[in-house]
Short mmCIF file of C-alpha atoms and ligand atoms in Angstrom, two decimals:
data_model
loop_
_atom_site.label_atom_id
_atom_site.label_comp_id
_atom_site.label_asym_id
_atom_site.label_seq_id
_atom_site.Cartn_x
_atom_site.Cartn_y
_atom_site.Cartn_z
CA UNK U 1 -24.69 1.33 38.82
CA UNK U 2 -26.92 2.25 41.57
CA UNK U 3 -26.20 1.60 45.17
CA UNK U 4 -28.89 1.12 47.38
CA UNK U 5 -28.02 4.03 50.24
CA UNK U 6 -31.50 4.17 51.91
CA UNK U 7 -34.54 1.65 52.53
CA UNK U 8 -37.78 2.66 50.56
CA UNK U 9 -40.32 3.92 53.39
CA UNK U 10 -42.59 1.43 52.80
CA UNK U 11 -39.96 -0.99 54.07
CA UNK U 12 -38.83 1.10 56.85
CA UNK U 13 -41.25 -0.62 59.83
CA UNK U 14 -39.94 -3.92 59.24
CA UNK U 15 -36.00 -2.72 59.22
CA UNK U 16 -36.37 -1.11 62.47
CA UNK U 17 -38.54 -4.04 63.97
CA UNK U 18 -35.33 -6.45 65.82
CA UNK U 19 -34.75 -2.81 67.82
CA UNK U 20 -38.22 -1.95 68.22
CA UNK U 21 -38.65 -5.85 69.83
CA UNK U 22 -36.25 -5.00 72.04
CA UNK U 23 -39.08 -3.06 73.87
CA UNK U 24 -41.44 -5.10 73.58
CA UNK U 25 -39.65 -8.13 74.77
CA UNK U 26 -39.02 -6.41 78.37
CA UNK U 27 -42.91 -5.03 78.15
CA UNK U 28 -43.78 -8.64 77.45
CA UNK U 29 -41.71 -9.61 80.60
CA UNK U 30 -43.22 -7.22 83.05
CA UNK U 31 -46.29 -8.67 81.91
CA UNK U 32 -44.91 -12.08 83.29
CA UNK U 33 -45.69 -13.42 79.95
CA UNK U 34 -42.64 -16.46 79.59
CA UNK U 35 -40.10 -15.64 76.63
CA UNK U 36 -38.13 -18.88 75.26
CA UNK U 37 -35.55 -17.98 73.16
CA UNK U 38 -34.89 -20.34 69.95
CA UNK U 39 -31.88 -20.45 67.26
CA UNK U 40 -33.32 -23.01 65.06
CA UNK U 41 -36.12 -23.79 62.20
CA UNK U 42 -36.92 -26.83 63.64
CA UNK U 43 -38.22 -25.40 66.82
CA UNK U 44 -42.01 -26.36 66.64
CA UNK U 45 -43.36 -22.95 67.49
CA UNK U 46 -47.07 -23.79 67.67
CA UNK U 47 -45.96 -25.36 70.93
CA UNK U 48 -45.13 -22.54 72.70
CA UNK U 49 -47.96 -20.61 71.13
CA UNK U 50 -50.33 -22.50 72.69
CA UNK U 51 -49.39 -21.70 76.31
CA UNK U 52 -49.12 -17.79 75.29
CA UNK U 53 -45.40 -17.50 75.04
CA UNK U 54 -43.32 -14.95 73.50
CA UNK U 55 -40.97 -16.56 71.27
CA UNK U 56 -37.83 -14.88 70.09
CA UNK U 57 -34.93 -15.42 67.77
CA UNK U 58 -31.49 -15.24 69.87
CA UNK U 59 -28.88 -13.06 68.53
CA UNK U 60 -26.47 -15.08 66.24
CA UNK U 61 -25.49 -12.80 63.52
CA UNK U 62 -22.48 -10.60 64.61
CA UNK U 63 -18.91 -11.49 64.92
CA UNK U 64 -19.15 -8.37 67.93
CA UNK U 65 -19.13 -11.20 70.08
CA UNK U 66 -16.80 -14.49 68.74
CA UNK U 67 -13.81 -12.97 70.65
CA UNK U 68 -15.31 -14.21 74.08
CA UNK U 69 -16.58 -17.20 72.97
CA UNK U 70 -13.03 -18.29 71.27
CA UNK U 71 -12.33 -18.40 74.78
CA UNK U 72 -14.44 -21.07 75.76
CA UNK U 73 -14.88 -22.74 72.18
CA UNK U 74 -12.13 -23.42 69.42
CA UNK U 75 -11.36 -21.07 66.56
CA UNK U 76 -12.22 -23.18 63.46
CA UNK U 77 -15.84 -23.64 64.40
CA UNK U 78 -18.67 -21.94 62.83
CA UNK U 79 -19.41 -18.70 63.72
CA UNK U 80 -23.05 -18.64 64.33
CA UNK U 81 -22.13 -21.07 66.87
CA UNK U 82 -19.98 -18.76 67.94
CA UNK U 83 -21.38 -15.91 68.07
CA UNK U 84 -24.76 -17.34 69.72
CA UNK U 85 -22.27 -18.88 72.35
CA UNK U 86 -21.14 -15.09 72.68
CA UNK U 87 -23.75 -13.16 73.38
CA UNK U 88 -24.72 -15.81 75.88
CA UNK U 89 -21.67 -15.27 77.75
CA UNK U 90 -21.22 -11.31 77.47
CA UNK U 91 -24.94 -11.18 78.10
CA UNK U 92 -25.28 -8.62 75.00
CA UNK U 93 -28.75 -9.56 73.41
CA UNK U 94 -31.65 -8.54 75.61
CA UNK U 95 -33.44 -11.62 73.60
CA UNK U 96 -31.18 -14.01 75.24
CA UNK U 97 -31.41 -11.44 78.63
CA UNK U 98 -35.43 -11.94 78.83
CA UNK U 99 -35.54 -15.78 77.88
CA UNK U 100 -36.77 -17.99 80.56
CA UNK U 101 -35.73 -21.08 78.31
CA UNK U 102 -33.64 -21.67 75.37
CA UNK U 103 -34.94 -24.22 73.67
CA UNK U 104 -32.15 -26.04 71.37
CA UNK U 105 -32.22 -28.98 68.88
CA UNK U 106 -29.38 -31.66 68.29
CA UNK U 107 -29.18 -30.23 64.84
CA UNK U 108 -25.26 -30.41 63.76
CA UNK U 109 -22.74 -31.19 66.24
CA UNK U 110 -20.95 -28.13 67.08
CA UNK U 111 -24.24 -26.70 67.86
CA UNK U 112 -25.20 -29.28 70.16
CA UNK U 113 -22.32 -29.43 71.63
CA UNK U 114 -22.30 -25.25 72.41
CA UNK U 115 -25.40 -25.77 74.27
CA UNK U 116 -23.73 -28.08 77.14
CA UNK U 117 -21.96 -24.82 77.40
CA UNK U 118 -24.49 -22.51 76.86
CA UNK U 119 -26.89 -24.51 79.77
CA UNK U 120 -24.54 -22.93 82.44
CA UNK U 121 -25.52 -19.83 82.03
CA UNK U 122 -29.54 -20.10 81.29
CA UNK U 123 -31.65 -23.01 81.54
CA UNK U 124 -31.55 -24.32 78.01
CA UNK U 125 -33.83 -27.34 77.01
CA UNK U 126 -32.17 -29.62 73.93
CA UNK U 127 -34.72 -31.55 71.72
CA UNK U 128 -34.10 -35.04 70.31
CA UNK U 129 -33.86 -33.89 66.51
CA UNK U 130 -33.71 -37.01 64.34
CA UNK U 131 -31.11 -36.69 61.38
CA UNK U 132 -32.88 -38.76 59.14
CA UNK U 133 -36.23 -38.05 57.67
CA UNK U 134 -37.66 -41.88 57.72
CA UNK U 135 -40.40 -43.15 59.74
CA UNK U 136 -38.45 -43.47 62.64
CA UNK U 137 -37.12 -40.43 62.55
CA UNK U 138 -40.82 -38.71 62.32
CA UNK U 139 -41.74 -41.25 65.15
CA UNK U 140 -39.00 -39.77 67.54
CA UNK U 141 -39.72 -36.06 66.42
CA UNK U 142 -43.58 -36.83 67.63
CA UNK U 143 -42.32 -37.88 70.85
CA UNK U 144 -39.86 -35.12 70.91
CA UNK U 145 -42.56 -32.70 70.55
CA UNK U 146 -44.81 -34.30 72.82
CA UNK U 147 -42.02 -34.01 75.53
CA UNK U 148 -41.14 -30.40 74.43
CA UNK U 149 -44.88 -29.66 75.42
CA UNK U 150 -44.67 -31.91 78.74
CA UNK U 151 -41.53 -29.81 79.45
CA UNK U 152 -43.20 -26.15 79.12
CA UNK U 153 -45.93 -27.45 81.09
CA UNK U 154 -43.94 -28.55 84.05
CA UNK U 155 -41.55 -25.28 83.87
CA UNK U 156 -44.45 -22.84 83.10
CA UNK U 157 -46.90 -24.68 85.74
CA UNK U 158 -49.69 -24.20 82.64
CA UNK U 159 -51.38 -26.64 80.84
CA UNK U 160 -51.31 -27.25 77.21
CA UNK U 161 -54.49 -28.41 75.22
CA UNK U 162 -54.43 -29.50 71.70
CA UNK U 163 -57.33 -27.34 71.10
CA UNK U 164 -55.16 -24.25 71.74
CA UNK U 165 -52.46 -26.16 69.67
CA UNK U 166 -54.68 -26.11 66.64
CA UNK U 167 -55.70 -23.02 67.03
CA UNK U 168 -51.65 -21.86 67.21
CA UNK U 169 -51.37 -24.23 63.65
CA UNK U 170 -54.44 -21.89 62.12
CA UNK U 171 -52.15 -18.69 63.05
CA UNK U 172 -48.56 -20.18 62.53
CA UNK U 173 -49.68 -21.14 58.68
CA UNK U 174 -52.00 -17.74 58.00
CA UNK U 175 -48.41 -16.50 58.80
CA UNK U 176 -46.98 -18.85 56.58
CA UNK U 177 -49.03 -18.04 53.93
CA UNK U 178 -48.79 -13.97 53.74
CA UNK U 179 -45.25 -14.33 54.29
CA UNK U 180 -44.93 -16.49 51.03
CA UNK U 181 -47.38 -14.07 49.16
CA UNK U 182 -45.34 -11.47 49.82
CA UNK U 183 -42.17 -12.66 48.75
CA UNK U 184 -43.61 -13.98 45.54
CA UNK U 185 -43.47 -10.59 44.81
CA UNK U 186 -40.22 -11.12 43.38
CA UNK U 187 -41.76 -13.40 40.53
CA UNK U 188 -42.10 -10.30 38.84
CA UNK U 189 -39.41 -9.39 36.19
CA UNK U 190 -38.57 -6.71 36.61
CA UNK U 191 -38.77 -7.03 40.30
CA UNK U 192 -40.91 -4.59 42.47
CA UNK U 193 -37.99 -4.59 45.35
CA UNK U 194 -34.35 -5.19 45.73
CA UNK U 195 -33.32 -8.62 47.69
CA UNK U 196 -32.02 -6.18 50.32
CA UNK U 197 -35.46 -4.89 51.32
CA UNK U 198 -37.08 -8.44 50.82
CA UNK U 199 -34.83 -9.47 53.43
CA UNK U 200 -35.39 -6.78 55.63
CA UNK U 201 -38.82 -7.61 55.74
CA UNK U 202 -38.50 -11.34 56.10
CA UNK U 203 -36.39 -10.64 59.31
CA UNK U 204 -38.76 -8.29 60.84
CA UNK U 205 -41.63 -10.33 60.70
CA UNK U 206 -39.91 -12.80 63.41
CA UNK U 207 -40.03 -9.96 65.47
CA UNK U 208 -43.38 -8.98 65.83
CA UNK U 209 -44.94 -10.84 69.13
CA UNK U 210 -48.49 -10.46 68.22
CA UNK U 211 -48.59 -13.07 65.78
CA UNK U 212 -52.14 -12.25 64.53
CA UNK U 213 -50.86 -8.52 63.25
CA UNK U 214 -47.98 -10.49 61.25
CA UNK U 215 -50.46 -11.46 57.95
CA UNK U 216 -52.53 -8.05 58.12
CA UNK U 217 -49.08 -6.51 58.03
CA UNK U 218 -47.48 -8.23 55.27
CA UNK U 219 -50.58 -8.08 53.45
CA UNK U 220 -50.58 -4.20 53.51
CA UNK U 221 -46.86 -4.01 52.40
CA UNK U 222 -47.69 -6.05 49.81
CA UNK U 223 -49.98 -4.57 48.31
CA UNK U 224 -48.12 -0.87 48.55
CA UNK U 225 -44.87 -2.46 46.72
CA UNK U 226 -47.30 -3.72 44.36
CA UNK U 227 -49.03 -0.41 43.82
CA UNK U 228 -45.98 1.30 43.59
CA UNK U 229 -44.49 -1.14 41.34
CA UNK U 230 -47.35 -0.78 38.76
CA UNK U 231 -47.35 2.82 38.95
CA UNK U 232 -43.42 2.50 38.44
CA UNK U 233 -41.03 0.28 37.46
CA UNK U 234 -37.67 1.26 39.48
CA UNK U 235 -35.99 -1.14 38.99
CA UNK U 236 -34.54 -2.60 35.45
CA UNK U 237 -34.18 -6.21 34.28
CA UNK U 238 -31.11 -7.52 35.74
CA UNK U 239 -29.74 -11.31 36.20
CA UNK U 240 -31.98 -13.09 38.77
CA UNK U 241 -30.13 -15.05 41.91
CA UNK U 242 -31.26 -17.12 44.50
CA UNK U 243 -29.77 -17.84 47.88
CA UNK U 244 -29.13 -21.27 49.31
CA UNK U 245 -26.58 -22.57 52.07
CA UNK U 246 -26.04 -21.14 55.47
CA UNK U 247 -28.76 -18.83 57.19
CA UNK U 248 -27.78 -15.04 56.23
CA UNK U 249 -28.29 -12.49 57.94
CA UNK U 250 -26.38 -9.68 59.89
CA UNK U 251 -23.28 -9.84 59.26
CA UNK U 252 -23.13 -11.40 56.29
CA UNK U 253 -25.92 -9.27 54.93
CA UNK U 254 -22.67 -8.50 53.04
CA UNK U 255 -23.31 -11.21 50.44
CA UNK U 256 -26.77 -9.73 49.49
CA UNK U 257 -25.35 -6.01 49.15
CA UNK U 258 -22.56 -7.72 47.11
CA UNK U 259 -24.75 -9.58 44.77
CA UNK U 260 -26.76 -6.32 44.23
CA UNK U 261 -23.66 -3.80 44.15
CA UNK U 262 -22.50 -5.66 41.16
CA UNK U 263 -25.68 -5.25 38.71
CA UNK U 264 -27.81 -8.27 39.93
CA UNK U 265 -31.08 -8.99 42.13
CA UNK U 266 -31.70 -11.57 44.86
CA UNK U 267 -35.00 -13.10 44.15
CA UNK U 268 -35.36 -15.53 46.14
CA UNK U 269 -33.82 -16.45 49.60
CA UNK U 270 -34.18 -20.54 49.90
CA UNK U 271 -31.99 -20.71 52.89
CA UNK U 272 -33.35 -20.30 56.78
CA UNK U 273 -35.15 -17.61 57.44
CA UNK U 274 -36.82 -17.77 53.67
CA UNK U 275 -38.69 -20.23 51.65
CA UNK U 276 -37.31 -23.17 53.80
CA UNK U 277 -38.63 -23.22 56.50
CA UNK U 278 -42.02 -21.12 55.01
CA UNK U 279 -43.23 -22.92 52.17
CA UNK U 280 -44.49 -26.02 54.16
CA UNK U 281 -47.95 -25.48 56.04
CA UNK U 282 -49.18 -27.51 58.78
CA UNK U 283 -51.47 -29.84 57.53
CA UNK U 284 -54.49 -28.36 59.71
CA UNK U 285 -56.75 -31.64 58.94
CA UNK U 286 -54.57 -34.10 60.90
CA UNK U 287 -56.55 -34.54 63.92
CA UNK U 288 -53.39 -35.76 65.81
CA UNK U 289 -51.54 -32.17 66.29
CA UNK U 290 -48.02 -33.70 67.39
CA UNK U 291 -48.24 -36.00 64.15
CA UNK U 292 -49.00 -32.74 61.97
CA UNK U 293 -46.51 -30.35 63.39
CA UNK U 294 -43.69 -33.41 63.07
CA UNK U 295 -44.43 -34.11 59.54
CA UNK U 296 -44.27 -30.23 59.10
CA UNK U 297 -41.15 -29.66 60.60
CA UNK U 298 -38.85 -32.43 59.90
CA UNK U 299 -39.25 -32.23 56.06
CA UNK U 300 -37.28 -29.36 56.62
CA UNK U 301 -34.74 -29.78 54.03
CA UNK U 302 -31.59 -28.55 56.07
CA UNK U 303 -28.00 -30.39 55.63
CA UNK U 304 -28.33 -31.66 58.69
CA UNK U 305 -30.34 -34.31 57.33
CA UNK U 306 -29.08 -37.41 55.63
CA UNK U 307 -30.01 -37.06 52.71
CA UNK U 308 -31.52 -34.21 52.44
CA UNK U 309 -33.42 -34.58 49.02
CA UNK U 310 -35.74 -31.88 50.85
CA UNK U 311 -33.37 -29.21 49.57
CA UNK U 312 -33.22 -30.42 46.59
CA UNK U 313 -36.89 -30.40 45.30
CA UNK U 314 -37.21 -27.24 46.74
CA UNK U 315 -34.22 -25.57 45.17
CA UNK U 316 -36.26 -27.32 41.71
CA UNK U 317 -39.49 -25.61 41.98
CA UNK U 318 -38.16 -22.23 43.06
CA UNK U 319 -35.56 -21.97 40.40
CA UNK U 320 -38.13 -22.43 37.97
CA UNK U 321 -40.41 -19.95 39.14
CA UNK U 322 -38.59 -17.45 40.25
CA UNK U 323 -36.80 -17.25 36.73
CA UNK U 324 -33.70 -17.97 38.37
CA UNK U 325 -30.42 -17.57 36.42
CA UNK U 326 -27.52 -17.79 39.14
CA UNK U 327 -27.83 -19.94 42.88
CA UNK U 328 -25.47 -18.69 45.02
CA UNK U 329 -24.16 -21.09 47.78
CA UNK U 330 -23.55 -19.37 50.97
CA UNK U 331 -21.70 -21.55 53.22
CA UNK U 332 -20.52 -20.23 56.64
CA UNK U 333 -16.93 -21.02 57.48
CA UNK U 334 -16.50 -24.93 59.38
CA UNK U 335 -20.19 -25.53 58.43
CA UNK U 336 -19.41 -28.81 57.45
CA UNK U 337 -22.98 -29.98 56.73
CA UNK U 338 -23.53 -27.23 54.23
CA UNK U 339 -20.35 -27.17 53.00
CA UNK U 340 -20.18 -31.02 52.23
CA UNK U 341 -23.60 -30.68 50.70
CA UNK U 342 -22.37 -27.77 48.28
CA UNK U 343 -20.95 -30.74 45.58
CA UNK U 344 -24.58 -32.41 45.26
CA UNK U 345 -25.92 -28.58 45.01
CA UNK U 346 -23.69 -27.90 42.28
CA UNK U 347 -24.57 -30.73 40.71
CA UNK U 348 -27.99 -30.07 40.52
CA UNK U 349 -28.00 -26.75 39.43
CA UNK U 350 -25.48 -27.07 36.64
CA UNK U 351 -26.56 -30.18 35.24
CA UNK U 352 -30.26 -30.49 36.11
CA UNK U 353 -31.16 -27.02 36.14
CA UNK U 354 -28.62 -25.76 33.43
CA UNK U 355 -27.86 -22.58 35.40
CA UNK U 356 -24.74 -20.93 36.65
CA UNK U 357 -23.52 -22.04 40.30
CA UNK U 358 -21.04 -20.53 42.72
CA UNK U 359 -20.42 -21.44 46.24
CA UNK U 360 -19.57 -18.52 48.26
CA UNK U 361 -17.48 -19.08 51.81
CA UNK U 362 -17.51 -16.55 54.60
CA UNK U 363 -17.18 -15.60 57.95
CA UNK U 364 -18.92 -12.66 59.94
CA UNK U 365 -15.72 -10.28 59.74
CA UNK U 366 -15.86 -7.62 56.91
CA UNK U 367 -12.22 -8.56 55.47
CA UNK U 368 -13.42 -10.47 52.71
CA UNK U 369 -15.75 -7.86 51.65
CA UNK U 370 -13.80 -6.74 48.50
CA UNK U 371 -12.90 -10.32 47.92
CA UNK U 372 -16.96 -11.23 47.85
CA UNK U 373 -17.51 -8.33 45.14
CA UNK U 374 -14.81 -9.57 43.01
CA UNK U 375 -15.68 -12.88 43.08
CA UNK U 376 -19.76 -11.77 42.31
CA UNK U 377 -18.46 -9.32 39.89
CA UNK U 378 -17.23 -12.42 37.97
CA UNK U 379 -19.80 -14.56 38.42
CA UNK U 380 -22.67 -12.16 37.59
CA UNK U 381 -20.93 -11.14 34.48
CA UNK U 382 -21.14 -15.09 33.21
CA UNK U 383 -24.87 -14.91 33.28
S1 BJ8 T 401 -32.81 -25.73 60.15
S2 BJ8 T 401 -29.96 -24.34 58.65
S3 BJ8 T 401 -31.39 -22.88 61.53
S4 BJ8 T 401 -29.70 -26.06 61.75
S5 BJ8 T 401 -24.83 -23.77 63.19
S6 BJ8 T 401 -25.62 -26.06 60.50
S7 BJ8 T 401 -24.24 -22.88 59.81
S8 BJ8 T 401 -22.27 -25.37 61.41
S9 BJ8 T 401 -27.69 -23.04 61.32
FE1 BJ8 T 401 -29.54 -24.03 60.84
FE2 BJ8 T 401 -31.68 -25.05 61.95
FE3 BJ8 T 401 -30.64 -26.12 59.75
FE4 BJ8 T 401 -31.90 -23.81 59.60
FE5 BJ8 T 401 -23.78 -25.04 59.79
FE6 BJ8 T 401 -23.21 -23.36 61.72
FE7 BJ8 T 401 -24.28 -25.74 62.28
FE8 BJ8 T 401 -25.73 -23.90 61.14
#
């Protein structure tokens, strides 16, 4: 079996892109340009766009920090709460260092409840997020973005016009788009690129503050892993998985490496941070912006939401075309949301989908590294 060691060049400016941001976040900040840090998918981002800020995603991925913040917060919570609480407190991401704002949503309740906390040490500014997705929960989420805006403007003295909002929707979805191009690379079977280096490049794109480089980027990678690919196939046919559950990412990276260690690919990433949160444009023809970016954003189809058939239909459509023969569940330990949601998710996959299921549960600590590759060992020898 081959173990991935290295990162294929062509992947190589994206994997170094969170540490090269670190520079460009203070250059950004010397250029008095306002930084608002965000943890969330629901974050409207064309918002902040408009007025010119930097957005940037806080640090949330590392258990380096969950010792201080057990302190402060109880044990059995989860740890991205945790360890965003963390490096808060020990002041150890130079994200959270440079943010004017932190902009939070009442998304599930340990998080909202970590941002009382979290407000003591930077100004951090909580939107109304609505747990159902009815009309009167995209009513509030208008209003909630229309105060969001109303809030920048007062904090940032600067005014924002819905002209510069639509133009922020135009970028935000060309985004969008080339990010979702690119990953559909993994349609392919055999696939041009590990899930490894997929999600390597996925990450890095958040990091890159000149939004209108992002497509021309992704575009160019694109079409090297595709030129590559037909030039040489280096990879074999192996069982197909998709992610769902939790975000991933850092720390448990170690789920992806797992899945791949033991002789299958990650396809597709459905989960925060992939097609979630991506696949959805901004519907560019709504004259009212606020209405446009709500709809947008609260069809997100995170367990936070009750229901959430969101998740659902999406899981539907990618498991079809992404050839999908295993969904692994990644749920994040005292995620209750996710982890309640895991049942209707199994469901689905086994007896709608007829495919293999297994929900995975983890923390950010390496111990249950060797317990994760036994467990995938198993599961990917089913398929
Ligand atoms: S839109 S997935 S980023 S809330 S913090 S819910 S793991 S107990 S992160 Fe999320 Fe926004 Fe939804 Fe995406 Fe569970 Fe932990 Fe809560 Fe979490």
């Amino acid at each position: 079996m081959k173990l991935q060691t290295e990162l294929p060049a062509v992947f190589e400016e994206f994997a170094e892109a969170r540490r090269n941001g670190f520079l460009a976040v203070k250059k950004i900040k010397d250029q008095n340009v306002p930084v608002i840090g965000v943890f969330c998918g629901y974050f409207p981002q064309e918002v902040a766009m408009a007025m010119g800020a930097a957005i940037v995603s806080l640090c949330a991925f590392s258990d380096e920090t969950i010792a201080e913040a057990e302190k402060d917060l109880p044990r059995n919570l989860c740890p991205l709460i945790k360890s965003s609480y963390g490096f808060g407190k020990t002041d150890k991401c130079p994200y959270f260092y440079f943010s004017d704002l932190v902009v939070g949503e009442t998304t599930c309740d340990g998080k909202k409840k970590m941002y009382e906390y979290l407000g003591e040490i930077k100004p951090v500014y909580v939107m109304e997020l609505p747990n159902c997705q009815s009309e009167e929960g995209l009513k509030l989420w208008k209003k909630e973005i229309i105060r969001l805006k109303e809030t920048l403007e007062k904090k940032f003295g600067v005014t924002i016009t819905e002209e510069a909002i639509k133009e922020a929707i135009v970028v935000k979805n060309k985004e969008r788009k080339a990010l979702k191009e690119f990953y559909e690379l993994s349609k392919y079977d055999p696939v041009p690129m590990l899930g490894q280096d997929l999600y390597k490049v996925m990450m890095g794109t958040g990091f890159e503050f000149n939004r209108v480089l992002i497509p021309e980027k992704l575009d160019d990678t694109r079409k090297k892993v595709l030129a590559e690919y037909k030039e040489e196939k280096k990879y074999s046919k192996k069982p197909r998985i998709l992610i769902t559950g939790c975000p991933i990412g850092g720390a448990t990276e170690k789920v992806i490496k797992a899945i791949e260690d033991n002789g299958a690919v990650v396809v597709a990433f459905e989960s925060c941070g992939g097609a979630k949160t991506v696949e959805d444009l901004v519907d560019e023809s709504n004259p009212d912006v606020y209405e446009a970016l709500a709809e947008k954003y609260l069809a997100i189809g995170c367990s936070c939401m009750t229901p959430n058939p969101n998740r659902i239909k999406l899981l539907d459509r990618m498991i079809d075309e992404y050839q999908v023969d295993g969904v692994v569940d990644m749920i994040l330990t005292a995620c209750h949301t996710y982890n309640v949601e895991t049942l209707s998710i199994k469901r689905f996959v086994n007896d709608k989908k007829e495919k293999s299921y297994i929900s995975l549960e983890t923390d950010f600590s390496t111990s249950d590294i060797g317990q994760i590759n036994t467990r995938m060992a198993a599961f990917i020898e089913m398929l």
